[in-house]
CSV table of C-alpha atoms and ligand atoms in Angstrom, one decimal:
chain,number,residue,atom,x,y,z
D,1427,MET,CA,30.5,105.5,19.1
D,1428,ALA,CA,33.5,106.7,20.9
D,1429,PHE,CA,35.2,106.0,17.1
D,1430,SER,CA,32.8,108.1,15.3
D,1431,SER,CA,32.6,110.9,17.6
D,1432,PHE,CA,36.4,111.7,17.4
D,1433,HIS,CA,36.2,113.1,14.2
D,1434,PHE,CA,34.1,116.1,15.3
D,1435,VAL,CA,36.0,117.4,18.1
D,1436,PRO,CA,39.3,119.6,18.3
D,1437,HIS,CA,42.6,117.6,17.2
D,1438,SER,CA,43.9,117.6,20.7
D,1439,LEU,CA,40.2,116.0,22.2
D,1440,SER,CA,40.9,113.3,19.6
D,1441,LEU,CA,44.5,112.5,20.7
D,1442,LEU,CA,43.1,112.3,24.2
D,1443,SER,CA,39.8,109.9,23.5
D,1444,LEU,CA,42.6,107.9,21.0
D,1445,LEU,CA,44.6,107.2,24.6
D,1446,PHE,CA,41.3,106.5,26.6
D,1447,LEU,CA,40.5,103.6,23.9
D,1448,PHE,CA,43.7,102.5,24.1
D,1449,SER,CA,43.9,101.9,27.6
D,1450,LEU,CA,40.8,100.1,27.7
D,1451,LEU,CA,41.7,97.8,25.0
D,1452,LEU,CA,45.2,97.4,26.3
D,1453,PRO,CA,45.5,97.8,30.0
D,1454,SER,CA,48.9,96.1,30.1
D,1455,THR,CA,51.0,98.5,27.8
D,1456,ILE,CA,49.4,101.8,29.5
D,1457,LEU,CA,49.4,100.9,33.1
D,1458,PRO,CA,52.7,100.6,35.1
D,1459,ALA,CA,54.0,96.7,34.3
D,1460,SER,CA,53.2,93.9,36.7
D,1461,THR,CA,55.9,91.2,37.4
D,1462,HIS,CA,54.0,88.6,37.9
D,1463,CYS,CA,56.0,86.3,35.7
D,1464,HIS,CA,58.2,83.4,37.2
D,1465,PRO,CA,61.9,84.0,36.2
D,1466,ASP,CA,61.7,80.2,35.7
D,1467,ASP,CA,58.9,80.3,33.8
D,1468,LYS,CA,60.2,82.8,31.2
D,1469,LYS,CA,63.6,81.4,30.7
D,1470,ALA,CA,61.4,78.1,29.1
D,1471,LEU,CA,59.5,80.2,27.3
D,1472,LEU,CA,62.6,81.9,25.7
D,1473,SER,CA,64.1,78.9,25.4
D,1474,ILE,CA,61.4,77.6,23.3
D,1475,LYS,CA,61.2,80.7,21.1
D,1476,LYS,CA,64.8,80.0,20.5
D,1477,SER,CA,64.2,76.3,19.3
D,1478,LEU,CA,61.3,77.4,17.2
D,1479,ASN,CA,63.7,79.8,15.3
D,1480,ASN,CA,62.1,83.2,16.9
D,1481,PRO,CA,58.7,83.1,14.9
D,1482,ASN,CA,57.3,86.4,14.5
D,1483,THR,CA,54.1,85.0,15.8
D,1484,LEU,CA,56.0,85.1,19.2
D,1485,SER,CA,57.1,88.5,18.7
D,1486,SER,CA,55.2,90.1,22.0
D,1487,TRP,CA,57.5,87.3,23.9
D,1488,ASN,CA,59.9,90.2,25.1
D,1489,PRO,CA,62.2,89.6,27.5
D,1490,THR,CA,62.1,92.8,29.3
D,1491,THR,CA,58.4,92.6,29.7
D,1492,ASP,CA,56.4,90.3,32.0
D,1493,CYS,CA,55.2,86.8,30.2
D,1494,CYS,CA,52.1,86.9,31.8
D,1495,THR,CA,51.2,89.6,29.5
D,1496,TRP,CA,52.8,87.7,26.7
D,1497,GLU,CA,50.5,86.3,23.4
D,1498,HIS,CA,49.9,82.7,23.0
D,1499,VAL,CA,50.6,81.6,27.2
D,1500,THR,CA,48.1,82.1,30.3
D,1501,CYS,CA,49.1,82.6,33.7
D,1502,ASP,CA,47.1,80.9,36.7
D,1503,SER,CA,46.2,83.5,39.0
D,1504,ASN,CA,45.7,80.7,41.5
D,1505,SER,CA,48.6,79.5,41.6
D,1506,ASN,CA,51.5,82.2,41.7
D,1507,TYR,CA,51.2,83.1,38.3
D,1508,ARG,CA,52.9,80.2,36.7
D,1509,ILE,CA,52.6,79.6,33.3
D,1510,MET,CA,49.3,77.1,32.9
D,1511,GLU,CA,48.4,77.4,29.0
D,1512,LEU,CA,51.1,77.2,25.9
D,1513,LEU,CA,49.4,77.5,22.7
D,1514,ILE,CA,51.2,77.2,19.8
D,1515,TYR,CA,49.4,77.6,16.5
D,1516,ASP,CA,49.5,78.9,12.6
D,1517,ILE,CA,53.2,78.8,12.4
D,1518,SER,CA,56.2,76.8,10.8
D,1519,VAL,CA,58.8,75.4,12.3
D,1520,ASN,CA,61.7,73.1,10.8
D,1521,GLY,CA,62.0,71.0,13.7
D,1522,PRO,CA,60.1,69.2,16.8
D,1523,ILE,CA,58.2,70.5,20.1
D,1524,PRO,CA,60.9,71.6,22.1
D,1525,SER,CA,61.7,69.9,25.0
D,1526,ALA,CA,62.2,72.8,27.0
D,1527,VAL,CA,58.1,72.7,27.1
D,1528,GLY,CA,58.9,70.3,29.8
D,1529,ASP,CA,60.5,73.3,32.0
D,1530,LEU,CA,56.9,74.5,32.6
D,1531,PRO,CA,56.0,72.3,35.8
D,1532,TYR,CA,52.4,74.1,36.1
D,1533,LEU,CA,51.3,73.3,32.5
D,1534,ASP,CA,47.7,72.2,32.6
D,1535,SER,CA,47.2,72.5,28.5
D,1536,LEU,CA,49.8,72.3,25.8
D,1537,GLN,CA,48.4,72.5,22.3
D,1538,PHE,CA,50.4,73.0,19.0
D,1539,GLY,CA,48.0,73.3,16.0
D,1540,TRP,CA,48.2,73.7,12.3
D,1541,VAL,CA,52.4,74.0,12.8
D,1542,LYS,CA,53.7,73.5,9.1
D,1543,ASN,CA,57.1,71.6,9.2
D,1544,LEU,CA,56.8,70.1,12.5
D,1545,THR,CA,58.9,67.2,12.9
D,1546,GLY,CA,59.1,64.3,15.6
D,1547,PRO,CA,59.8,63.1,17.9
D,1548,ILE,CA,57.1,63.9,20.6
D,1549,PRO,CA,59.5,65.2,23.6
D,1550,TYR,CA,60.1,63.0,26.3
D,1551,SER,CA,60.4,66.1,28.8
D,1552,LEU,CA,56.6,65.9,28.5
D,1553,THR,CA,56.7,63.6,31.5
D,1554,LYS,CA,57.7,66.0,33.7
D,1555,LEU,CA,54.6,67.9,33.7
D,1556,PRO,CA,52.4,66.6,36.6
D,1557,ARG,CA,49.8,68.7,36.0
D,1558,LEU,CA,49.4,68.2,32.4
D,1559,ARG,CA,45.8,67.6,31.7
D,1560,PHE,CA,45.3,68.8,27.6
D,1561,LEU,CA,47.4,67.7,25.5
D,1562,ARG,CA,46.5,68.7,21.8
D,1563,ILE,CA,49.0,68.3,18.9
D,1564,ASN,CA,46.7,68.3,15.6
D,1565,ASN,CA,46.8,69.3,12.0
D,1566,SER,CA,50.3,69.3,11.3
D,1567,PRO,CA,52.8,67.0,9.5
D,1568,LEU,CA,53.9,65.4,12.5
D,1569,SER,CA,55.3,62.1,11.5
D,1570,THR,CA,56.8,59.8,14.3
D,1571,SER,CA,55.3,57.1,15.9
D,1572,ILE,CA,53.4,57.8,19.4
D,1573,PRO,CA,56.0,57.0,21.9
D,1574,ASP,CA,55.0,54.5,25.2
D,1575,PHE,CA,55.6,57.3,27.5
D,1576,LEU,CA,52.2,58.9,27.2
D,1577,GLY,CA,51.1,56.8,29.2
D,1578,HIS,CA,52.6,57.9,32.3
D,1579,ILE,CA,51.7,61.4,32.1
D,1580,GLN,CA,49.0,60.4,34.7
D,1581,SER,CA,47.2,63.4,34.6
D,1582,LEU,CA,46.4,63.3,31.2
D,1583,LYS,CA,42.6,64.0,30.9
D,1584,TYR,CA,42.2,64.9,26.9
D,1585,LEU,CA,44.9,63.3,24.7
D,1586,GLU,CA,44.3,64.4,20.9
D,1587,LEU,CA,47.0,63.9,18.2
D,1588,ASP,CA,44.8,64.2,15.3
D,1589,GLN,CA,45.3,65.0,11.9
D,1590,ASN,CA,48.8,64.3,11.8
D,1591,GLN,CA,51.2,61.9,10.0
D,1592,LEU,CA,51.8,59.8,13.0
D,1593,TYR,CA,52.9,55.6,12.2
D,1594,GLY,CA,53.4,52.5,13.8
D,1595,PRO,CA,51.0,50.9,16.3
D,1596,ILE,CA,48.7,52.7,19.4
D,1597,PRO,CA,51.0,52.1,22.7
D,1598,ALA,CA,49.0,49.8,24.7
D,1599,SER,CA,50.1,52.0,27.9
D,1600,LEU,CA,47.5,54.6,27.3
D,1601,SER,CA,45.1,52.4,28.7
D,1602,ASN,CA,47.0,53.6,32.0
D,1603,LEU,CA,46.0,56.6,32.0
D,1604,SER,CA,43.9,56.6,34.4
D,1605,LYS,CA,42.0,60.0,34.3
D,1606,LEU,CA,41.7,60.1,30.2
D,1607,ARG,CA,38.0,60.9,29.3
D,1608,ASP,CA,38.8,61.5,25.3
D,1609,LEU,CA,41.2,59.8,23.4
D,1610,ASP,CA,41.7,61.2,19.5
D,1611,LEU,CA,44.1,59.8,17.1
D,1612,SER,CA,42.0,60.3,14.2
D,1613,ARG,CA,43.3,61.0,10.7
D,1614,ASN,CA,47.0,59.5,10.9
D,1615,LYS,CA,48.8,56.3,9.7
D,1616,LEU,CA,48.8,53.7,12.5
D,1617,THR,CA,49.2,50.8,11.6
D,1618,GLY,CA,48.2,47.4,13.6
D,1619,SER,CA,45.2,46.6,15.8
D,1620,ILE,CA,43.4,48.1,18.7
D,1621,PRO,CA,45.3,47.2,22.0
D,1622,VAL,CA,43.2,44.7,24.0
D,1623,SER,CA,44.3,46.7,27.0
D,1624,PHE,CA,42.3,49.6,25.5
D,1625,GLY,CA,39.0,47.5,27.4
D,1626,SER,CA,40.5,48.2,30.7
D,1627,PHE,CA,40.6,52.2,31.1
D,1628,THR,CA,40.5,52.4,34.6
D,1629,SER,CA,39.3,56.1,33.6
D,1630,ASN,CA,35.8,56.7,32.8
D,1631,LEU,CA,36.8,57.1,28.9
D,1632,TYR,CA,33.8,59.1,27.0
D,1633,ARG,CA,35.3,59.3,23.3
D,1634,LEU,CA,37.5,56.9,21.5
D,1635,ALA,CA,38.4,58.4,18.1
D,1636,LEU,CA,40.8,56.1,16.0
D,1637,TYR,CA,39.2,57.1,12.7
D,1638,GLU,CA,41.0,56.9,9.4
D,1639,ASN,CA,44.1,55.4,9.9
D,1640,GLN,CA,45.1,51.9,8.7
D,1641,LEU,CA,44.2,50.0,11.9
D,1642,SER,CA,43.9,46.3,11.2
D,1643,GLY,CA,42.8,42.9,12.7
D,1644,GLU,CA,39.9,42.6,15.0
D,1645,ILE,CA,38.0,44.6,17.7
D,1646,PRO,CA,39.1,43.3,21.0
D,1647,LYS,CA,36.2,41.8,22.6
D,1648,SER,CA,37.4,43.6,26.0
D,1649,LEU,CA,36.4,47.0,24.5
D,1650,GLY,CA,32.8,45.6,25.5
D,1651,ARG,CA,33.8,46.8,28.8
D,1652,LEU,CA,33.6,50.5,28.1
D,1653,LEU,CA,30.2,51.3,29.4
D,1654,ASP,CA,30.6,54.6,30.0
D,1655,CYS,CA,32.1,55.3,26.6
D,1656,GLU,CA,29.4,57.4,24.4
D,1657,THR,CA,31.4,58.0,21.5
D,1658,PHE,CA,33.4,55.5,19.5
D,1659,GLU,CA,34.5,56.5,16.0
D,1660,LEU,CA,36.7,53.7,14.1
D,1661,SER,CA,35.5,54.4,10.6
D,1662,GLY,CA,38.0,54.5,7.7
D,1663,ASN,CA,40.4,51.2,8.6
D,1664,LYS,CA,41.0,47.9,7.7
D,1665,LEU,CA,39.2,46.4,11.0
D,1666,VAL,CA,37.5,42.8,10.3
D,1667,GLY,CA,35.0,40.7,12.3
D,1668,ASP,CA,32.7,41.4,15.1
D,1669,ALA,CA,31.9,44.8,16.2
D,1670,SER,CA,28.9,43.7,18.5
D,1671,MET,CA,30.6,44.2,21.8
D,1672,LEU,CA,30.2,47.8,21.2
D,1673,PHE,CA,26.6,47.2,21.8
D,1674,LYS,CA,25.6,47.1,25.1
D,1675,GLN,CA,22.0,47.8,26.3
D,1676,ASN,CA,23.1,49.3,29.1
D,1677,GLY,CA,26.0,51.1,27.8
D,1678,LYS,CA,26.0,55.1,27.3
D,1679,ALA,CA,27.1,54.7,24.0
D,1680,THR,CA,25.1,57.3,21.5
D,1681,PHE,CA,27.4,57.8,18.7
D,1682,ILE,CA,28.8,54.6,16.7
D,1683,ASP,CA,30.5,54.9,13.4
D,1684,LEU,CA,32.4,52.0,12.5
D,1685,SER,CA,31.9,52.9,8.4
D,1686,ASN,CA,34.4,52.1,5.4
D,1687,ASN,CA,36.1,48.8,7.3
D,1688,LEU,CA,35.7,45.5,6.6
D,1689,LEU,CA,33.6,44.1,9.7
D,1690,ASP,CA,31.5,40.9,9.6
D,1691,PHE,CA,29.1,40.0,12.3
D,1692,ASP,CA,25.2,39.4,12.3
D,1693,LEU,CA,23.1,42.6,13.0
D,1694,SER,CA,20.3,40.2,13.8
D,1695,LYS,CA,21.8,39.7,17.4
D,1696,VAL,CA,22.7,43.1,18.4
D,1697,ARG,CA,20.7,45.2,20.8
D,1698,PHE,CA,21.1,48.6,20.5
D,1699,PRO,CA,22.3,50.8,23.4
D,1700,LYS,CA,19.0,52.9,24.8
D,1701,ASN,CA,20.2,56.4,24.0
D,1702,LEU,CA,22.2,55.4,20.7
D,1703,THR,CA,21.1,58.1,18.2
D,1704,TYR,CA,23.7,58.2,15.5
D,1705,LEU,CA,24.9,54.8,13.6
D,1706,ASP,CA,26.9,54.7,10.6
D,1707,LEU,CA,28.0,50.8,9.5
D,1708,SER,CA,27.8,51.7,6.0
D,1709,ARG,CA,30.7,50.1,3.6
D,1710,ASN,CA,31.2,46.5,5.7
D,1711,ARG,CA,30.3,43.0,5.4
D,1712,ILE,CA,27.4,43.0,8.1
D,1713,ARG,CA,24.8,39.9,7.6
D,1714,GLY,CA,21.8,39.1,9.3
D,1715,SER,CA,18.6,41.6,9.5
D,1716,ILE,CA,17.8,44.8,11.2
D,1717,PRO,CA,16.9,44.0,14.5
D,1718,LYS,CA,13.1,45.1,15.3
D,1719,GLN,CA,14.3,47.3,18.0
D,1720,ALA,CA,15.3,50.0,15.7
D,1721,THR,CA,11.7,51.2,15.1
D,1722,LYS,CA,11.8,51.9,18.6
D,1723,MET,CA,14.9,54.3,18.6
D,1724,LYS,CA,15.4,57.9,18.6
D,1725,TRP,CA,17.9,58.2,15.2
D,1726,LYS,CA,19.3,61.2,14.3
D,1727,LYS,CA,21.3,59.4,11.5
D,1728,LEU,CA,21.7,55.9,10.4
D,1729,ASN,CA,23.8,54.6,7.4
D,1730,LEU,CA,23.6,50.9,6.9
D,1731,SER,CA,24.2,51.2,3.5
D,1732,TYR,CA,26.7,48.8,1.4
D,1733,ASN,CA,26.5,45.5,3.5
D,1734,GLN,CA,25.5,41.9,3.2
D,1735,LEU,CA,22.1,42.4,5.2
D,1736,CYS,CA,19.0,40.9,4.4
D,1737,GLY,CA,14.9,40.7,4.8
D,1738,LYS,CA,12.1,43.1,5.4
D,1739,ILE,CA,13.3,46.7,6.7
D,1740,PRO,CA,11.3,46.8,10.1
D,1741,GLN,CA,8.3,49.2,9.6
D,1742,GLY,CA,7.5,52.3,12.2
D,1743,GLY,CA,9.3,54.4,14.5
D,1744,GLN,CA,11.8,56.8,12.3
D,1745,LEU,CA,13.0,54.0,9.8
D,1746,GLN,CA,10.8,55.1,7.2
D,1747,LEU,CA,12.0,58.4,7.1
D,1748,PHE,CA,15.5,57.7,6.3
D,1749,SER,CA,15.9,58.0,2.5
D,1750,ALA,CA,16.9,54.7,0.7
D,1751,ALA,CA,20.7,55.7,0.4
D,1752,SER,CA,20.5,54.6,4.1
D,1753,PHE,CA,19.9,51.2,3.1
D,1754,ALA,CA,21.1,50.7,-0.6
D,1755,HIS,CA,23.5,48.1,-1.5
D,1756,ASN,CA,22.9,45.1,0.9
D,1757,GLN,CA,22.3,41.7,-0.4
D,1758,CYS,CA,18.5,41.7,-0.2
D,1759,LEU,CA,17.2,44.3,2.0
D,1760,CYS,CA,13.5,45.0,1.2
D,1761,GLY,CA,10.3,47.2,1.9
D,1762,PRO,CA,10.3,51.1,2.2
D,1763,PRO,CA,12.0,53.2,1.9
D,1764,LEU,CA,13.5,50.8,-0.4
D,1765,SER,CA,11.3,48.5,-2.8
D,1766,LYS,CA,8.8,46.1,-2.3
D,1767,CYS,CA,9.8,42.6,-0.9
D,1768,LYS,CA,9.3,39.9,-3.5
B,2882,NAG,C1,58.7,74.2,5.1
B,2882,NAG,O1,58.5,72.5,4.0
B,2882,NAG,C2,58.1,73.2,2.7
B,2882,NAG,C3,58.3,71.9,2.0
B,2882,NAG,O2,58.7,70.5,2.3
B,2882,NAG,C4,59.5,73.8,2.4
B,2882,NAG,O3,59.2,74.3,0.8
B,2882,NAG,C5,59.5,75.1,3.5
B,2882,NAG,O4,60.7,76.1,3.1
B,2882,NAG,C6,59.4,74.8,4.8
B,2882,NAG,N1,59.4,76.1,5.6
B,2882,NAG,C7,60.4,76.5,6.5
B,2882,NAG,C8,60.1,77.7,7.1
B,2882,NAG,O5,60.9,75.5,6.7
B,2883,NAG,C1,50.3,50.1,33.4
B,2883,NAG,O1,51.4,50.3,34.5
B,2883,NAG,C2,51.8,49.5,35.2
B,2883,NAG,C3,52.2,49.9,36.2
B,2883,NAG,O2,53.0,50.9,36.0
B,2883,NAG,C4,52.7,48.6,34.6
B,2883,NAG,O3,52.8,47.0,35.0
B,2883,NAG,C5,51.9,47.7,33.0
B,2883,NAG,O4,52.8,47.3,32.5
B,2883,NAG,C6,51.1,49.3,32.2
B,2883,NAG,N1,50.4,48.3,31.0
B,2883,NAG,C7,50.7,48.9,30.3
B,2883,NAG,C8,50.0,48.2,28.8
B,2883,NAG,O5,51.7,49.8,29.7
B,2884,NAG,C1,20.2,57.8,28.9
B,2884,NAG,O1,19.9,59.6,28.5
B,2884,NAG,C2,19.3,59.9,29.5
B,2884,NAG,C3,19.1,61.5,29.3
B,2884,NAG,O2,19.8,61.7,29.0
B,2884,NAG,C4,20.1,60.0,30.9
B,2884,NAG,O3,19.4,60.1,31.6
B,2884,NAG,C5,20.5,58.1,30.7
B,2884,NAG,O4,21.3,58.1,32.1
B,2884,NAG,C6,21.2,57.5,29.7
B,2884,NAG,N1,21.0,56.1,29.7
B,2884,NAG,C7,22.7,55.6,29.7
B,2884,NAG,C8,22.5,53.8,29.9
B,2884,NAG,O5,23.2,56.2,29.4
B,2885,NAG,C1,25.6,56.2,3.4
B,2885,NAG,O1,26.8,55.4,3.6
B,2885,NAG,C2,27.0,55.4,2.0
B,2885,NAG,C3,28.4,54.9,2.0
B,2885,NAG,O2,29.4,55.7,3.2
B,2885,NAG,C4,27.1,57.2,1.6
B,2885,NAG,O3,27.5,57.0,0.4
B,2885,NAG,C5,25.6,57.7,1.5
B,2885,NAG,O4,25.8,58.9,1.5
B,2885,NAG,C6,25.0,57.8,3.2
B,2885,NAG,N1,24.1,58.2,3.0
B,2885,NAG,C7,23.5,59.0,3.9
B,2885,NAG,C8,22.0,59.1,4.2
B,2885,NAG,O5,23.8,59.2,4.7
């Protein structure tokens, strides 16, 4: 309303209303500048800006103003206005994440996303951040290995390094992160096998996302101990052998995607976790028949296509509501929604 009305009032008034509007939208630019910013934080941020080559995106990082008013950062009013969040996205830099990020000791959340031309390595100085809970470096061309020392940042709760060009093995040390809830290393070029230590996460890991890498070998039996894990996303790798350890009736799994691997086990012996609603096992070498228990499940998605399954599809529950595409291209599955058994 204020916007449309000022066309109809005398010039001086319209200017006033414009100023009033601005004071509502940008209080910090009109009101006297507060000086919450901690000088050490300002120094670290200006050093980060310089290392990133003074990108336009950080033009609000003006040394003469309060750093708590800058874009891409948040100060925590509960801890003396120290910088608690640094979110850098959508810029282009020719270099690594500046090691000065380690000089923001109150950092809770550090994110670098969609950063063009970002290079490695991941800075060791991250280990100096005792409060870092959320580390996300994603959708960037970061081509380096995942350093062991990430397993020493004991405060980490969310570690998301998805959609980069990370290569080499997954460090076994990550299982030492005693507060980790979400580990997302998907869509990289990681090789080697899933560390056996991943069965001994001391935290209540609820999401393990390792999909679309080049992981090989068997899934460690130890992963059967992750009863609290709700989401297993391991699709699009070269995993072989058994995966039945992920199916624990008393486990909390609701989402299991193992599609596009080389897994080979007998599905008849599997007992589904009670709350499992999303299951994609397509494009593997899974044998046996579909357990009768499948008719008792509340499926949102089920895809068993492109395997070596045999026998009659159990009748009942939601199974016949799926299209043939969910069961097609098996060795000898039959019955609705596929064609009649011979
Ligand atoms: C980013 O990399 C591309 C190709 O590798 C190059 O053409 C471009 O100049 C680089 N941009 C910056 C800001 O360095
Ligand atoms: C976990 O931490 C302990 C104690 O620091 C260490 O001895 C062990 O090697 C670590 N485990 C892994 C897999 O790095
Ligand atoms: C299954 O879901 C119900 C309802 O959300 C929940 O109360 C129950 O604890 C879950 N069971 C397991 C094994 O996770
Ligand atoms: C099942 O998976 C196959 C192979 O990955 C895919 O082609 C098909 O579209 C999927 N079908 C459904 C119903 O999800």
